[in-house]
């Protein structure tokens, strides 16, 4: 991970979903070491915002820039530096937890099984490494997805409802992971309904209907 | 350390192949379909060898076409449903790289397997052994082209709930030249004539689709992901 990640700028982003004007000229900037908590009622475009920031969805107006460059121009470098945790765990049921990580993380950077096992151990699912993802519980799948984010060593984390299905221990673990990530100079955008209980300042962004 | 496109392709290829082999039912379904359709014809028509031999190229190619269509539907669908397609799209590699690797994997488990099985079927249909080489070569080119065409269709329909009918409507008209020239190559080889003309045409189609289909399918996927 880079010691200092370049800043991420969202500039006057407008997104329509059909007839609905979901994001109305949203602007903010996140810098190295900052955590942004995105919250708001259902259907106010939190997931849409994350998809815009990661580059899956192109905004109708406005732009997202990383290190001052629009992300469309530096797509592969930008995407190599980000880890997106969607609201589903995004695991292949027929592959084992370890294989899931091997293919997902392996596309971002060269990584050995030992390191992936260590990441799974860290999130408390080391014992499930060789089980097919389909037999894991929702919480365990979520933890495997956490291990994937961790192992990618990305500087930008975009997490959509990462606390869903996690028990108290898992939530605390995720909170520590976010703190460490920010301490190391990373940045994270976290969509969550509950307050983030962290030992460092968290900026917050409320989306309204 | 950054991962190059070829390493990424190898990785996706390995992923696709191990996924296929974890699901033997889905792996065998198109092959069984091909086998069943082609063996039903001698039973339904007449076991007379001269008649079968005349019908054989057509039967073989129609069955290959339909069996390839049967499995192409799931090319991106599974990944789109469980969210892994997004992860692939955000891996920092171009979508074309992903499309190429996935399509080649699809061809290896459907098309290449079908080609390997074709002499068995050809024997049942009375095709002389001397025509096997041409038949297998033309089927290999044809099924690969079909996989590329199917990738475009699958990319376009992956976001639809009942996309498989639409997929057939998109791919079948594009596949007509394959059917005509593929069957003609096999037919000429059975008749002892040179199949070169038809084979050249098949090869040209194969090159054409393998260069353009990854681009077309990746644009289709990008739209779907939005």
Coordinates of C-alpha atoms in Angstrom, one line a residue:
Chain A
X1 CA 0.0 0.0 0.0
X2 CA 1.2 3.5 -0.8
X3 CA 2.1 5.5 2.3
X4 CA 0.0 8.4 1.1
X5 CA -2.9 7.7 -1.2
X6 CA -3.8 10.4 -3.7
X7 CA -7.0 12.2 -2.9
X8 CA -10.3 11.1 -4.3
X9 CA -12.6 13.9 -5.5
X10 CA -16.3 13.7 -6.3
X11 CA -17.3 16.8 -8.2
X12 CA -20.9 17.8 -8.7
X13 CA -22.1 14.4 -9.6
X14 CA -25.6 14.0 -11.0
X15 CA -27.2 10.6 -11.5
X16 CA -30.6 9.8 -12.8
X17 CA -32.1 6.3 -12.5
X18 CA -34.9 6.3 -15.0
X19 CA -37.0 9.3 -14.1
X20 CA -35.6 9.6 -10.7
X21 CA -32.8 12.2 -10.0
X22 CA -30.9 10.2 -7.4
X23 CA -27.7 12.1 -6.8
X24 CA -28.1 15.8 -7.2
X25 CA -24.8 17.6 -7.6
X26 CA -23.0 15.8 -4.9
X27 CA -19.4 17.0 -4.2
X28 CA -16.9 15.9 -1.6
X29 CA -13.2 15.0 -1.3
X30 CA -11.6 12.2 0.7
X31 CA -7.9 12.3 1.5
X32 CA -5.3 9.8 2.7
X33 CA -6.1 8.5 6.2
X34 CA -9.8 9.7 6.1
X35 CA -12.8 7.6 6.6
X36 CA -16.2 8.7 5.2
X37 CA -19.3 7.3 6.6
X38 CA -22.2 7.5 4.1
X39 CA -25.7 7.1 5.6
X40 CA -29.3 8.0 5.0
X41 CA -32.7 6.4 4.4
X42 CA -33.1 3.5 1.9
X43 CA -33.3 4.5 -1.7
X44 CA -31.4 7.7 -1.4
X45 CA -28.6 6.5 -3.7
X46 CA -25.9 5.3 -1.3
X47 CA -25.1 2.2 -3.3
X48 CA -25.4 4.3 -6.5
X49 CA -22.8 6.7 -5.1
X50 CA -20.4 3.8 -4.4
X51 CA -20.9 2.4 -7.9
X52 CA -20.2 5.9 -9.4
X53 CA -17.1 6.2 -7.2
X54 CA -15.7 2.8 -8.3
X55 CA -16.4 3.6 -11.9
X56 CA -19.0 1.0 -12.6
X57 CA -21.6 3.7 -13.2
X58 CA -20.9 6.7 -15.2
X59 CA -22.6 9.9 -13.9
X60 CA -24.7 11.9 -16.3
X61 CA -23.0 15.0 -15.1
X62 CA -19.9 15.7 -13.0
X63 CA -16.9 13.5 -12.5
X64 CA -14.9 11.5 -10.1
X65 CA -11.2 12.2 -10.0
X66 CA -8.3 10.4 -8.4
X67 CA -5.0 12.2 -7.9
X68 CA -6.6 15.0 -10.0
X69 CA -7.3 12.8 -13.0
X70 CA -10.8 11.7 -14.1
X71 CA -11.1 8.0 -13.3
X72 CA -12.1 7.1 -16.9
X73 CA -8.6 8.2 -18.0
X74 CA -6.8 6.1 -15.5
X75 CA -9.2 3.3 -15.1
X76 CA -6.8 0.4 -14.8
X77 CA -4.5 2.1 -12.3
X78 CA -7.4 3.4 -10.3
X79 CA -9.2 0.1 -10.1
X80 CA -6.0 -1.7 -9.2
X81 CA -5.8 0.6 -6.2
X82 CA -9.4 0.1 -5.0
X83 CA -11.2 -2.6 -3.2
X84 CA -15.0 -2.7 -3.6
X85 CA -17.1 -4.7 -1.2
X86 CA -20.6 -4.9 -2.6
X87 CA -23.6 -5.6 -0.4
X88 CA -23.6 -9.2 -1.4
X89 CA -20.5 -11.2 -0.6
X90 CA -19.7 -11.9 -4.3
X91 CA -18.3 -15.4 -3.7
X92 CA -18.6 -18.3 -6.1
X93 CA -20.4 -21.0 -4.2
X94 CA -18.7 -23.9 -6.0
X95 CA -15.2 -22.6 -5.2
X96 CA -13.6 -22.8 -1.7
X97 CA -13.1 -19.6 0.3
X98 CA -9.4 -19.8 -0.5
X99 CA -10.0 -20.2 -4.2
X100 CA -12.4 -17.3 -4.3
X101 CA -9.7 -15.1 -2.8
X102 CA -7.0 -16.6 -5.0
X103 CA -8.9 -15.6 -8.2
X104 CA -10.3 -12.3 -7.0
X105 CA -7.1 -11.0 -5.3
X106 CA -4.8 -12.7 -7.8
X107 CA -6.2 -10.4 -10.6
X108 CA -5.1 -7.3 -8.6
X109 CA -1.6 -8.4 -7.5
X110 CA 0.5 -11.5 -7.2
X111 CA -0.3 -13.2 -4.0
X112 CA 0.5 -16.5 -2.4
X113 CA -1.8 -18.9 -0.7
X114 CA -0.1 -18.4 2.6
X115 CA -0.9 -14.7 2.6
X116 CA -4.5 -15.4 1.7
X117 CA -4.8 -17.9 4.5
X118 CA -3.4 -15.3 6.9
X119 CA -6.1 -12.8 5.7
X120 CA -8.8 -15.4 6.3
X121 CA -7.3 -16.2 9.7
X122 CA -7.4 -12.5 10.5
X123 CA -11.1 -12.2 9.8
X124 CA -11.8 -15.4 11.8
X125 CA -12.6 -17.8 8.9
X126 CA -9.3 -19.5 8.6
X127 CA -10.9 -22.8 9.4
X128 CA -13.3 -22.4 6.5
X129 CA -10.6 -21.8 3.9
X130 CA -11.0 -25.1 2.2
X131 CA -14.8 -25.3 2.3
X132 CA -16.9 -24.4 -0.7
X133 CA -18.4 -20.9 -0.2
X134 CA -21.9 -22.3 -0.7
X135 CA -21.8 -24.1 2.7
X136 CA -20.8 -21.0 4.6
X137 CA -23.2 -18.9 6.6
X138 CA -24.1 -15.4 5.6
X139 CA -21.8 -14.0 8.3
X140 CA -18.9 -16.3 7.3
X141 CA -19.3 -15.3 3.7
X142 CA -19.2 -11.6 4.8
X143 CA -16.0 -12.4 6.7
X144 CA -14.5 -14.0 3.6
X145 CA -15.4 -10.9 1.7
X146 CA -13.6 -8.8 4.4
X147 CA -10.5 -11.0 4.0
X148 CA -10.7 -10.3 0.2
X149 CA -10.7 -6.5 0.8
X150 CA -7.8 -6.9 3.3
X151 CA -5.7 -9.1 1.0
X152 CA -6.1 -6.7 -2.0
X153 CA -4.0 -4.2 -0.1
X154 CA -5.9 -1.4 -1.9
X155 CA -5.6 2.1 -0.8
X156 CA -9.3 3.0 -1.5
X157 CA -11.9 0.8 0.2
X158 CA -15.5 1.2 -0.9
X159 CA -17.7 -0.9 1.4
X160 CA -21.4 -1.3 0.9
X161 CA -23.1 -2.3 4.2
X162 CA -20.1 -4.2 5.4
X163 CA -21.6 -4.7 8.9
X164 CA -24.6 -6.6 7.6
X165 CA -24.8 -10.2 8.9
X166 CA -21.7 -9.7 11.2
X167 CA -21.9 -10.6 14.9
X168 CA -20.5 -8.2 17.6
X169 CA -17.0 -9.7 17.3
X170 CA -17.0 -9.4 13.6
X171 CA -18.2 -5.8 13.7
X172 CA -15.5 -4.9 16.2
X173 CA -12.9 -6.6 14.0
X174 CA -14.1 -4.7 10.9
X175 CA -13.9 -1.5 12.9
X176 CA -10.3 -2.3 13.9
X177 CA -9.5 -3.1 10.2
X178 CA -10.8 0.3 9.1
X179 CA -8.8 2.1 11.8
X180 CA -5.6 0.3 10.8
X181 CA -6.3 1.0 7.1
X182 CA -6.7 4.7 7.8
X183 CA -3.6 4.7 10.1
X184 CA -1.6 3.2 7.2
X185 CA -2.7 6.1 5.0
X186 CA -5.6 4.4 3.2
X187 CA -9.1 5.9 2.7
X188 CA -12.5 4.3 3.0
X189 CA -16.0 5.1 2.0
X190 CA -18.4 3.1 4.1
X191 CA -22.1 2.8 3.6
X192 CA -23.6 1.8 6.9
X193 CA -26.9 2.3 8.8
X194 CA -25.3 2.3 12.3
X195 CA -22.8 4.8 13.6
X196 CA -19.2 3.7 13.1
X197 CA -17.6 3.0 16.5
X198 CA -14.0 3.9 15.7
X199 CA -11.2 5.4 17.8
X200 CA -10.5 7.9 15.2
X201 CA -12.5 10.8 13.6
X202 CA -14.9 9.7 10.9
X203 CA -16.4 12.2 8.5
X204 CA -20.0 11.6 7.7
X205 CA -22.1 12.3 4.7
X206 CA -25.9 12.1 4.9
X207 CA -27.9 11.5 1.7
X208 CA -31.5 12.7 1.9
X209 CA -34.5 11.7 -0.1
Chain B
X1 CA 3.3 -6.1 -8.3
X2 CA 0.9 -5.5 -11.1
X3 CA -0.7 -8.4 -12.9
X4 CA -0.3 -8.4 -16.6
X5 CA -3.2 -9.2 -19.0
X6 CA -1.9 -12.6 -20.0
X7 CA -1.5 -13.7 -16.4
X8 CA -5.0 -12.4 -15.7
X9 CA -6.3 -14.4 -18.6
X10 CA -4.6 -17.5 -17.4
X11 CA -6.1 -17.0 -13.9
X12 CA -9.6 -16.4 -15.2
X13 CA -9.3 -19.4 -17.5
X14 CA -8.3 -21.6 -14.5
X15 CA -11.2 -20.2 -12.5
X16 CA -13.7 -20.9 -15.3
X17 CA -12.4 -24.4 -15.9
X18 CA -12.5 -25.3 -12.2
X19 CA -16.0 -23.9 -11.9
X20 CA -17.0 -26.1 -14.9
X21 CA -15.6 -29.2 -13.5
X22 CA -17.3 -28.6 -10.1
X23 CA -20.6 -28.7 -12.0
X24 CA -20.4 -31.9 -14.1
X25 CA -24.1 -31.8 -14.9
X26 CA -23.8 -28.4 -16.6
X27 CA -20.6 -29.5 -18.3
X28 CA -22.2 -32.7 -19.8
X29 CA -25.6 -31.2 -20.7
X30 CA -24.6 -29.7 -24.1
X31 CA -22.5 -32.7 -25.0
X32 CA -25.3 -35.1 -24.1
X33 CA -27.7 -32.9 -26.1
X34 CA -25.4 -33.2 -29.1
X35 CA -25.0 -36.9 -28.7
X36 CA -28.8 -37.6 -28.3
X37 CA -29.9 -35.4 -31.2
X38 CA -27.4 -36.9 -33.6
X39 CA -28.2 -40.5 -32.6
X40 CA -32.0 -39.9 -32.8
X41 CA -31.8 -39.2 -36.5
X42 CA -30.8 -42.7 -37.7
X43 CA -33.6 -44.1 -35.5
X44 CA -36.2 -41.6 -36.8
X45 CA -35.2 -41.7 -40.5
X46 CA -34.0 -45.0 -41.7
X47 CA -30.8 -46.8 -41.0
X48 CA -30.0 -46.8 -44.7
X49 CA -26.4 -45.7 -45.0
X50 CA -26.7 -43.7 -48.2
X51 CA -29.6 -41.6 -46.9
X52 CA -27.8 -41.0 -43.6
X53 CA -24.6 -40.0 -45.3
X54 CA -26.5 -37.4 -47.3
X55 CA -28.1 -36.0 -44.1
X56 CA -25.1 -36.3 -41.9
X57 CA -23.4 -32.9 -42.4
X58 CA -26.6 -31.0 -41.8
X59 CA -27.6 -33.0 -38.8
X60 CA -24.1 -32.7 -37.3
X61 CA -24.0 -28.9 -37.8
X62 CA -27.5 -28.1 -36.6
X63 CA -26.9 -30.2 -33.5
X64 CA -23.5 -28.5 -32.8
X65 CA -25.1 -25.0 -33.3
X66 CA -28.0 -25.7 -30.9
X67 CA -25.8 -27.4 -28.3
X68 CA -23.4 -24.4 -28.3
X69 CA -26.4 -22.1 -27.8
X70 CA -27.6 -24.2 -24.9
X71 CA -24.6 -23.5 -22.8
X72 CA -23.6 -19.9 -23.9
X73 CA -26.5 -18.4 -21.9
X74 CA -24.7 -19.0 -18.7
X75 CA -21.4 -17.4 -19.9
X76 CA -21.8 -14.2 -17.8
X77 CA -25.1 -14.9 -16.0
X78 CA -23.7 -16.8 -13.1
X79 CA -21.1 -14.2 -12.4
X80 CA -23.7 -11.4 -12.8
X81 CA -26.1 -13.0 -10.4
X82 CA -23.6 -13.5 -7.5
X83 CA -21.8 -10.2 -7.9
X84 CA -18.5 -11.7 -9.0
X85 CA -18.8 -10.0 -12.4
X86 CA -18.5 -6.7 -10.7
X87 CA -15.4 -7.9 -8.9
X88 CA -13.9 -9.0 -12.2
X89 CA -14.9 -5.7 -13.9
X90 CA -13.1 -3.8 -11.1
X91 CA -10.0 -6.0 -11.1
X92 CA -8.1 -3.3 -13.1
X93 CA -8.1 -5.3 -16.3
X94 CA -10.0 -4.4 -19.4
X95 CA -13.3 -6.2 -19.9
X96 CA -12.0 -7.6 -23.2
X97 CA -9.4 -9.6 -21.3
X98 CA -12.2 -11.1 -19.2
X99 CA -14.4 -11.8 -22.2
X100 CA -11.6 -13.5 -24.1
X101 CA -10.6 -15.7 -21.2
X102 CA -14.2 -16.7 -20.4
X103 CA -15.1 -17.4 -24.0
X104 CA -12.0 -19.5 -24.6
X105 CA -12.9 -21.4 -21.4
X106 CA -16.4 -21.9 -22.7
X107 CA -15.2 -23.2 -26.0
X108 CA -12.8 -25.6 -24.3
X109 CA -15.5 -27.3 -22.3
X110 CA -18.3 -27.1 -25.0
X111 CA -16.8 -26.7 -28.5
X112 CA -13.6 -28.6 -28.1
X113 CA -15.2 -31.4 -26.3
X114 CA -17.9 -31.6 -29.0
X115 CA -15.2 -31.8 -31.7
X116 CA -13.4 -34.5 -29.8
X117 CA -16.7 -36.5 -29.6
X118 CA -17.7 -35.9 -33.2
X119 CA -15.9 -38.9 -34.8
X120 CA -18.1 -41.2 -32.6
X121 CA -21.3 -39.5 -33.9
X122 CA -19.9 -39.3 -37.4
X123 CA -19.4 -43.1 -37.4
X124 CA -23.0 -43.6 -36.3
X125 CA -24.2 -41.3 -39.2
X126 CA -22.1 -43.2 -41.7
X127 CA -19.5 -40.5 -42.5
X128 CA -16.4 -42.2 -43.9
X129 CA -13.3 -42.0 -41.8
X130 CA -11.5 -40.2 -44.6
X131 CA -13.7 -37.1 -44.0
X132 CA -13.1 -37.0 -40.2
X133 CA -10.2 -34.6 -40.4
X134 CA -12.1 -32.0 -42.4
X135 CA -15.2 -32.4 -40.3
X136 CA -13.3 -32.0 -37.1
X137 CA -11.4 -29.0 -38.3
X138 CA -14.5 -27.3 -39.6
X139 CA -16.4 -28.0 -36.4
X140 CA -13.5 -26.6 -34.4
X141 CA -13.6 -23.3 -36.4
X142 CA -17.3 -23.3 -36.3
X143 CA -17.8 -23.9 -32.6
X144 CA -15.1 -21.3 -31.7
X145 CA -16.9 -18.7 -33.9
X146 CA -20.2 -19.6 -32.3
X147 CA -18.7 -19.1 -28.8
X148 CA -17.5 -15.6 -29.9
X149 CA -20.9 -14.8 -31.4
X150 CA -22.6 -16.2 -28.3
X151 CA -20.4 -14.0 -26.1
X152 CA -21.8 -10.9 -27.7
X153 CA -25.3 -12.2 -27.3
X154 CA -24.7 -13.2 -23.7
X155 CA -23.2 -9.8 -22.9
X156 CA -26.2 -8.1 -24.3
X157 CA -28.8 -10.3 -22.6
X158 CA -27.1 -10.9 -19.2
X159 CA -29.1 -8.1 -17.5
X160 CA -32.5 -9.5 -18.7
X161 CA -34.5 -11.9 -16.6
X162 CA -35.5 -14.1 -19.5
X163 CA -32.8 -13.4 -21.9
X164 CA -32.2 -16.8 -23.4
X165 CA -34.9 -16.5 -26.0
X166 CA -33.6 -13.2 -27.1
X167 CA -30.1 -14.6 -27.1
X168 CA -31.1 -17.2 -29.6
X169 CA -32.8 -14.6 -31.8
X170 CA -29.6 -12.5 -31.7
X171 CA -27.1 -15.3 -32.3
X172 CA -28.9 -17.6 -34.7
X173 CA -29.1 -15.3 -37.7
X174 CA -25.4 -14.4 -37.3
X175 CA -24.6 -18.1 -37.2
X176 CA -26.3 -18.9 -40.5
X177 CA -23.1 -18.5 -42.6
X178 CA -21.4 -21.0 -40.3
X179 CA -24.2 -23.5 -40.8
X180 CA -24.1 -23.2 -44.5
X181 CA -20.3 -23.3 -45.0
X182 CA -19.6 -25.8 -42.2
X183 CA -22.1 -28.3 -43.6
X184 CA -20.8 -27.7 -47.1
X185 CA -17.2 -28.3 -46.1
X186 CA -18.2 -31.6 -44.4
X187 CA -20.4 -32.6 -47.4
X188 CA -17.6 -32.0 -49.9
X189 CA -15.2 -34.0 -47.8
X190 CA -17.6 -36.9 -47.7
X191 CA -18.0 -36.7 -51.5
X192 CA -14.2 -36.7 -52.0
X193 CA -14.1 -33.1 -53.2
X194 CA -11.8 -30.3 -51.9
X195 CA -13.4 -28.5 -49.0
X196 CA -10.9 -25.7 -49.1
X197 CA -13.2 -22.9 -50.2
X198 CA -15.7 -23.5 -47.4
X199 CA -12.9 -23.9 -44.9
X200 CA -11.3 -20.6 -45.9
X201 CA -14.6 -18.9 -45.3
X202 CA -15.0 -20.5 -41.9
X203 CA -11.5 -19.5 -40.9
X204 CA -12.1 -16.0 -42.1
X205 CA -15.3 -15.8 -40.0
X206 CA -13.4 -17.2 -37.0
X207 CA -10.7 -14.6 -37.2
X208 CA -13.3 -11.8 -37.8
X209 CA -15.3 -12.8 -34.7
X210 CA -12.3 -13.4 -32.5
X211 CA -11.0 -9.9 -33.1
X212 CA -14.3 -8.0 -32.9
X213 CA -16.4 -10.1 -30.5
X214 CA -14.3 -9.3 -27.4
X215 CA -14.7 -5.6 -28.0
X216 CA -18.4 -5.9 -28.7
X217 CA -19.1 -8.1 -25.8
X218 CA -17.1 -5.9 -23.4
X219 CA -19.1 -2.8 -24.4
X220 CA -22.3 -4.8 -23.9
X221 CA -21.1 -5.9 -20.4
X222 CA -20.1 -2.4 -19.5
X223 CA -23.7 -1.2 -20.3
X224 CA -25.2 -4.1 -18.3
X225 CA -23.1 -3.3 -15.3
X226 CA -24.4 0.2 -15.2

